[in-house]
CSV table of C-alpha atoms in Angstrom, one decimal:
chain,number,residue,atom,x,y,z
A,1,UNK,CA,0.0,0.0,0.0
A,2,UNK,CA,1.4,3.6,-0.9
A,3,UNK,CA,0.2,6.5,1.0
A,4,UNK,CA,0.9,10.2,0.7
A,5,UNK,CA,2.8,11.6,3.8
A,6,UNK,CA,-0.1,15.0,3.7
A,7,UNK,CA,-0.2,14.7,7.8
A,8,UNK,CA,1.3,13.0,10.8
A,9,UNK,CA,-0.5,9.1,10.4
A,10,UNK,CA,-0.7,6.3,12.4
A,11,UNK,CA,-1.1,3.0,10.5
A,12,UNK,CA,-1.6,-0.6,11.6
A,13,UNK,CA,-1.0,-3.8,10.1
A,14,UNK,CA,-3.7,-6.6,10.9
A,15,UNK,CA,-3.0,-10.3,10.0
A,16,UNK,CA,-5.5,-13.6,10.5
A,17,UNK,CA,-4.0,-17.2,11.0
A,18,UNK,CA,-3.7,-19.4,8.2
A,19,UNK,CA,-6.0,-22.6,8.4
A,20,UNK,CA,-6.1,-25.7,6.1
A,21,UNK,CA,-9.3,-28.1,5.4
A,22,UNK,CA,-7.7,-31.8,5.7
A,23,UNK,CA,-10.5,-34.3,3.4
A,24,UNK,CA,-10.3,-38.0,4.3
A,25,UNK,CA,-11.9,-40.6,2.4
A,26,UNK,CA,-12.2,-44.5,2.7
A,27,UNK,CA,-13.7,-47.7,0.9
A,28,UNK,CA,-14.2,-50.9,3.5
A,29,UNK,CA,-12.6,-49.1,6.6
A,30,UNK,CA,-12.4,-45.7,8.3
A,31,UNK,CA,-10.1,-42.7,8.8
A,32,UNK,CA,-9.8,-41.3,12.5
A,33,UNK,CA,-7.8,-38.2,12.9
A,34,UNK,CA,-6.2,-36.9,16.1
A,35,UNK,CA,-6.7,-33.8,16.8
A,36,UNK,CA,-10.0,-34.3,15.6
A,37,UNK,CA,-10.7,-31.2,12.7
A,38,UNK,CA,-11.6,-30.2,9.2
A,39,UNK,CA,-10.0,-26.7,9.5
A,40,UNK,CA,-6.0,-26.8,11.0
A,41,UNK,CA,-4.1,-23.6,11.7
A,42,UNK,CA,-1.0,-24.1,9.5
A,43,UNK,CA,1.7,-25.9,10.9
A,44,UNK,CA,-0.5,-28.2,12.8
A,45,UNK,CA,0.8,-31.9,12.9
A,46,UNK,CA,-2.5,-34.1,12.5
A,47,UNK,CA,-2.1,-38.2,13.0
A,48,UNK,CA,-4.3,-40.3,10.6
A,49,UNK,CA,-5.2,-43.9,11.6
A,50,UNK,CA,-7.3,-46.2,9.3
A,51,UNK,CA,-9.5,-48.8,10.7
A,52,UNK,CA,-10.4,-51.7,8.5
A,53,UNK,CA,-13.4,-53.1,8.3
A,54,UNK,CA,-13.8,-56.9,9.2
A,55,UNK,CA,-12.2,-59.2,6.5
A,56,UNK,CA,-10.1,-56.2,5.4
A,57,UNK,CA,-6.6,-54.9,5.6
A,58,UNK,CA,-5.0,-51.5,5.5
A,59,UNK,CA,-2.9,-51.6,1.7
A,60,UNK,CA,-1.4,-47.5,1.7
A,61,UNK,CA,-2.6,-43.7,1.7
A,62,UNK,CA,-3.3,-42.4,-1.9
A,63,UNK,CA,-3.6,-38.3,-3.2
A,64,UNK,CA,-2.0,-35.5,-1.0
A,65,UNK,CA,-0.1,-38.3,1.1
A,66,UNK,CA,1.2,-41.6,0.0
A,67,UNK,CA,2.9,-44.9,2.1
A,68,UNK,CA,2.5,-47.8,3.9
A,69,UNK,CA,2.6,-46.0,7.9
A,70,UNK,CA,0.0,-46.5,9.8
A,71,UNK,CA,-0.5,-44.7,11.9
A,72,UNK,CA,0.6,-41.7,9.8
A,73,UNK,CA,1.5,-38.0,10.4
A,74,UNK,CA,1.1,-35.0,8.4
A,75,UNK,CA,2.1,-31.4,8.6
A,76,UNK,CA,-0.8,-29.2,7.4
A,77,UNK,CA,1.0,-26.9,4.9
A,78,UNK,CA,-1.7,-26.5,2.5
A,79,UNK,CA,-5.3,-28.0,2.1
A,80,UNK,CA,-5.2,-31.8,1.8
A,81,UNK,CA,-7.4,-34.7,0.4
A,82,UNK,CA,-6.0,-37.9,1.3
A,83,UNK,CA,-7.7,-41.4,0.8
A,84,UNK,CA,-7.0,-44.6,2.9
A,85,UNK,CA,-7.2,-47.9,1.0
A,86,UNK,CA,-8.0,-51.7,2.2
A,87,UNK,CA,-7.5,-55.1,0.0
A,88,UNK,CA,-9.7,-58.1,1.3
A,89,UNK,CA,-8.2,-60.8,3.5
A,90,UNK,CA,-7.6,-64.0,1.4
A,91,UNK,CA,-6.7,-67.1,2.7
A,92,UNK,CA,-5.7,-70.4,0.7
A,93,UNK,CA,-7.1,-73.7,1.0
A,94,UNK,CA,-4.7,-77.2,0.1
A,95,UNK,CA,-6.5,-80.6,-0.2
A,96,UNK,CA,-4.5,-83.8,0.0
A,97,UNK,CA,-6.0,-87.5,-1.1
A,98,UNK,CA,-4.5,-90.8,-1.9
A,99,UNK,CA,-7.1,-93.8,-2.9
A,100,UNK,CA,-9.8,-90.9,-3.1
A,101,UNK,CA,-10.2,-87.1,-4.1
A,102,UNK,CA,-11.8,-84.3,-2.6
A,103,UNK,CA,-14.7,-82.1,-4.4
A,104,UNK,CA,-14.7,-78.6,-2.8
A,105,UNK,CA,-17.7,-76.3,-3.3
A,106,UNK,CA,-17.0,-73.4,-4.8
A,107,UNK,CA,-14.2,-74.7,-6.3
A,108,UNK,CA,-10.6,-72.7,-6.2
A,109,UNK,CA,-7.7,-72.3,-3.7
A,110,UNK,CA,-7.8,-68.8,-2.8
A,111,UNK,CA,-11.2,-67.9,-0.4
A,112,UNK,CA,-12.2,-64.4,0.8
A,113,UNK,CA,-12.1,-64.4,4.3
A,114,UNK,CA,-14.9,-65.6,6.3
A,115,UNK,CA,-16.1,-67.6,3.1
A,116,UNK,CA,-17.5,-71.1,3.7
A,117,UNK,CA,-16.5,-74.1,1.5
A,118,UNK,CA,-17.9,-77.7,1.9
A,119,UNK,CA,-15.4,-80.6,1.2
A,120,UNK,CA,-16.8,-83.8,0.0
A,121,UNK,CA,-14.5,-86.9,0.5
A,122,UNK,CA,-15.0,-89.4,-2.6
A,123,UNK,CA,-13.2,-92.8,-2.6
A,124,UNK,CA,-11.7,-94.6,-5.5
A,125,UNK,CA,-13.0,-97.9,-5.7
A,126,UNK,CA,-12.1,-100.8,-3.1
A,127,UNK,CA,-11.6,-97.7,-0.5
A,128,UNK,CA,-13.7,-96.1,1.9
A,129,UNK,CA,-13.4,-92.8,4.2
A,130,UNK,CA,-11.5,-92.9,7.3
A,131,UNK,CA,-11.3,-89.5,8.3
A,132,UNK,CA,-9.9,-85.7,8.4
A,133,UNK,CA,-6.6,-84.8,9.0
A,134,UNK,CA,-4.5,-81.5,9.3
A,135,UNK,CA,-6.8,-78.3,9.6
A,136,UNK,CA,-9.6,-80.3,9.6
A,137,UNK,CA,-10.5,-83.6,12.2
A,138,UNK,CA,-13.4,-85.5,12.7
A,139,UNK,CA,-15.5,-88.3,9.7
A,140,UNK,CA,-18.2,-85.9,9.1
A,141,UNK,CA,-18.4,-86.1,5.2
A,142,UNK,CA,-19.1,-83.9,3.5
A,143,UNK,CA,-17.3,-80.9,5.8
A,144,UNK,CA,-18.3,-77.3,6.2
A,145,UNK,CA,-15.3,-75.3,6.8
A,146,UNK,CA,-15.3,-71.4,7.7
A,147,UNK,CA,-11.7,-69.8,5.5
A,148,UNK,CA,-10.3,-67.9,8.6
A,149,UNK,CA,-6.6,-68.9,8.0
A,150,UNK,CA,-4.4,-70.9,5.3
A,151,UNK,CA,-5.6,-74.5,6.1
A,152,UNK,CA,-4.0,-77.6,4.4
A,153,UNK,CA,-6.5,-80.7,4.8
A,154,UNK,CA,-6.0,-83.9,4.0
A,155,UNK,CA,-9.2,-86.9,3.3
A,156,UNK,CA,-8.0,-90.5,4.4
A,157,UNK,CA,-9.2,-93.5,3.2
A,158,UNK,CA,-8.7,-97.1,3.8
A,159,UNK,CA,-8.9,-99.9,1.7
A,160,UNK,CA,-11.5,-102.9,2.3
A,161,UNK,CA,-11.1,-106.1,1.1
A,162,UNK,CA,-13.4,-108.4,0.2
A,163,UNK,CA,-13.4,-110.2,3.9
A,164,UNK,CA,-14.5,-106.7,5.5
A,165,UNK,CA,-17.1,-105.5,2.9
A,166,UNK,CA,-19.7,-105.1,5.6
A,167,UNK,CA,-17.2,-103.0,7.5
A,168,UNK,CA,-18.7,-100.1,5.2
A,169,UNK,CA,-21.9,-100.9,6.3
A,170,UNK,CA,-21.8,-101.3,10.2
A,171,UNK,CA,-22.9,-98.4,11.4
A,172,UNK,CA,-26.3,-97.4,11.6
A,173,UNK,CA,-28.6,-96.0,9.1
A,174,UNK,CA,-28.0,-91.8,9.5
A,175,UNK,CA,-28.9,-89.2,7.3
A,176,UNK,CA,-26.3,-86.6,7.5
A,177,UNK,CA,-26.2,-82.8,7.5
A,178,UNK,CA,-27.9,-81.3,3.6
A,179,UNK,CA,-25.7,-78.9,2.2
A,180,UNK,CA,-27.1,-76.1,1.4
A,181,UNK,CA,-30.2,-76.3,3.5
A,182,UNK,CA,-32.4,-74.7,2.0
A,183,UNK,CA,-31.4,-74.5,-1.7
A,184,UNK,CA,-32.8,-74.0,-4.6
A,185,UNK,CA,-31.0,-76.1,-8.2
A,186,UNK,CA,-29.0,-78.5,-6.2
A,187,UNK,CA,-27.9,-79.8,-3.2
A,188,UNK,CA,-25.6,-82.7,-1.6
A,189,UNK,CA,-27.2,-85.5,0.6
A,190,UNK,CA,-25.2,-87.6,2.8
A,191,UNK,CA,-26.7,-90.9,3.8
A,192,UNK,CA,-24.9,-94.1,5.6
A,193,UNK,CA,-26.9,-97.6,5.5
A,194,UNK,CA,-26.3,-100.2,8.0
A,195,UNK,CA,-27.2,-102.8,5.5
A,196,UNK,CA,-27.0,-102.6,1.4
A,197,UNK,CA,-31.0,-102.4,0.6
A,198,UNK,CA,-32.8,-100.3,-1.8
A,199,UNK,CA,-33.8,-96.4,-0.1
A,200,UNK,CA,-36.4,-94.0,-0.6
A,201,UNK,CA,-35.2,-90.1,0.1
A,202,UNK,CA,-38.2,-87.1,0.2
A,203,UNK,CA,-37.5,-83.8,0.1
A,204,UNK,CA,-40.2,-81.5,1.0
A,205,UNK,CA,-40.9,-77.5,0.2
A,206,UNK,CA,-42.0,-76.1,3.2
């Protein structure tokens, strides 16, 4: 400002704080900020913290800040949009057989996490199921499983000879668990006969 010296003057000079607006943004998580704001007096250090959501992880920042930190920290220097991004948790699923194969529904060996897959133990011929082994115990068959880790399972069989035929056959009739229950084109049925003898299975719509 120029000013003509026409009398004795008195002038003051008035200045206002700079402030900032910080913008976060986020897809299957959250962004906290500490201290808590939109508008930051330049200068202010601000701490970002993203929160996935369940089944998710934090991946890195994106726009006026990029990295892996997390926790992060940011000087506010000049208005800011920053964006926190997640990837889905994915967990892999091995299946081991010998004399026998497993059938996994869906089919793959990569699951989202929290996805259920059912394992149905099939025999080769002269074999029968013996059991579950590694992530997995137990003779139910078919198996639910819930993917909340890397699992490797493995389906035993034994064999059965011809002296021990009805060895397949001792326990008592049972009509395992349906999966899916209820369904709609298809489903699996699991069904063990004390004796060999012709069945009859009714499925009802409710």
């Amino acid at each position: 400002a120029s000013i003509t010296m026409d009398k004795n003057k008195s002038v003051t000079a008035n200045f206002k704080a700079v402030n900032y607006t910080l913008a976060t943004s986020a897809t299957n998580g959250s962004v906290t900020l500490s201290p808590v704001g939109v508008n930051y007096l330049a200068g202010t250090q601000v701490t970002l913290t993203a929160k996935p959501n369940a089944g998710f992880v934090f991946s890195d920042w994106s726009g006026d800040f990029t990295g892996t930190e997390n926790p992060a920290k940011i000087i506010m220097d000049a208005n800011k949009n920053i964006t926190a991004k997640f990837k889905r948790i994915t967990y892999t699923l091995t299946v081991n057989a010998v004399h026998g194969k497993v059938l996994m529904e869906p089919d793959g060996g990569t699951y989202n996490s929290g996805a259920f897959v059912t394992l149905n133990a099939v025999p080769d011929s002269g074999y029968v199921f013996d059991g579950w082994s590694g992530s997995l115990s137990g003779e139910q068959n078919p198996a639910l499983i819930t993917m909340n880790q890397n699992k490797t399972i493995t389906a035993l069989f034994k064999q059965v000879s011809t002296a021990n035929t009805n060895e397949m056959f001792s326990v008592q009739s049972r009509l395992g668990q349906i999966y899916a229950n209820p369904f709609s084109a298809e489903t699996t049925i699991a069904f063990e006969l004390k004796e060999a003898s012709h069945i009859k299975i009714s499925l009802l719509n409710l």
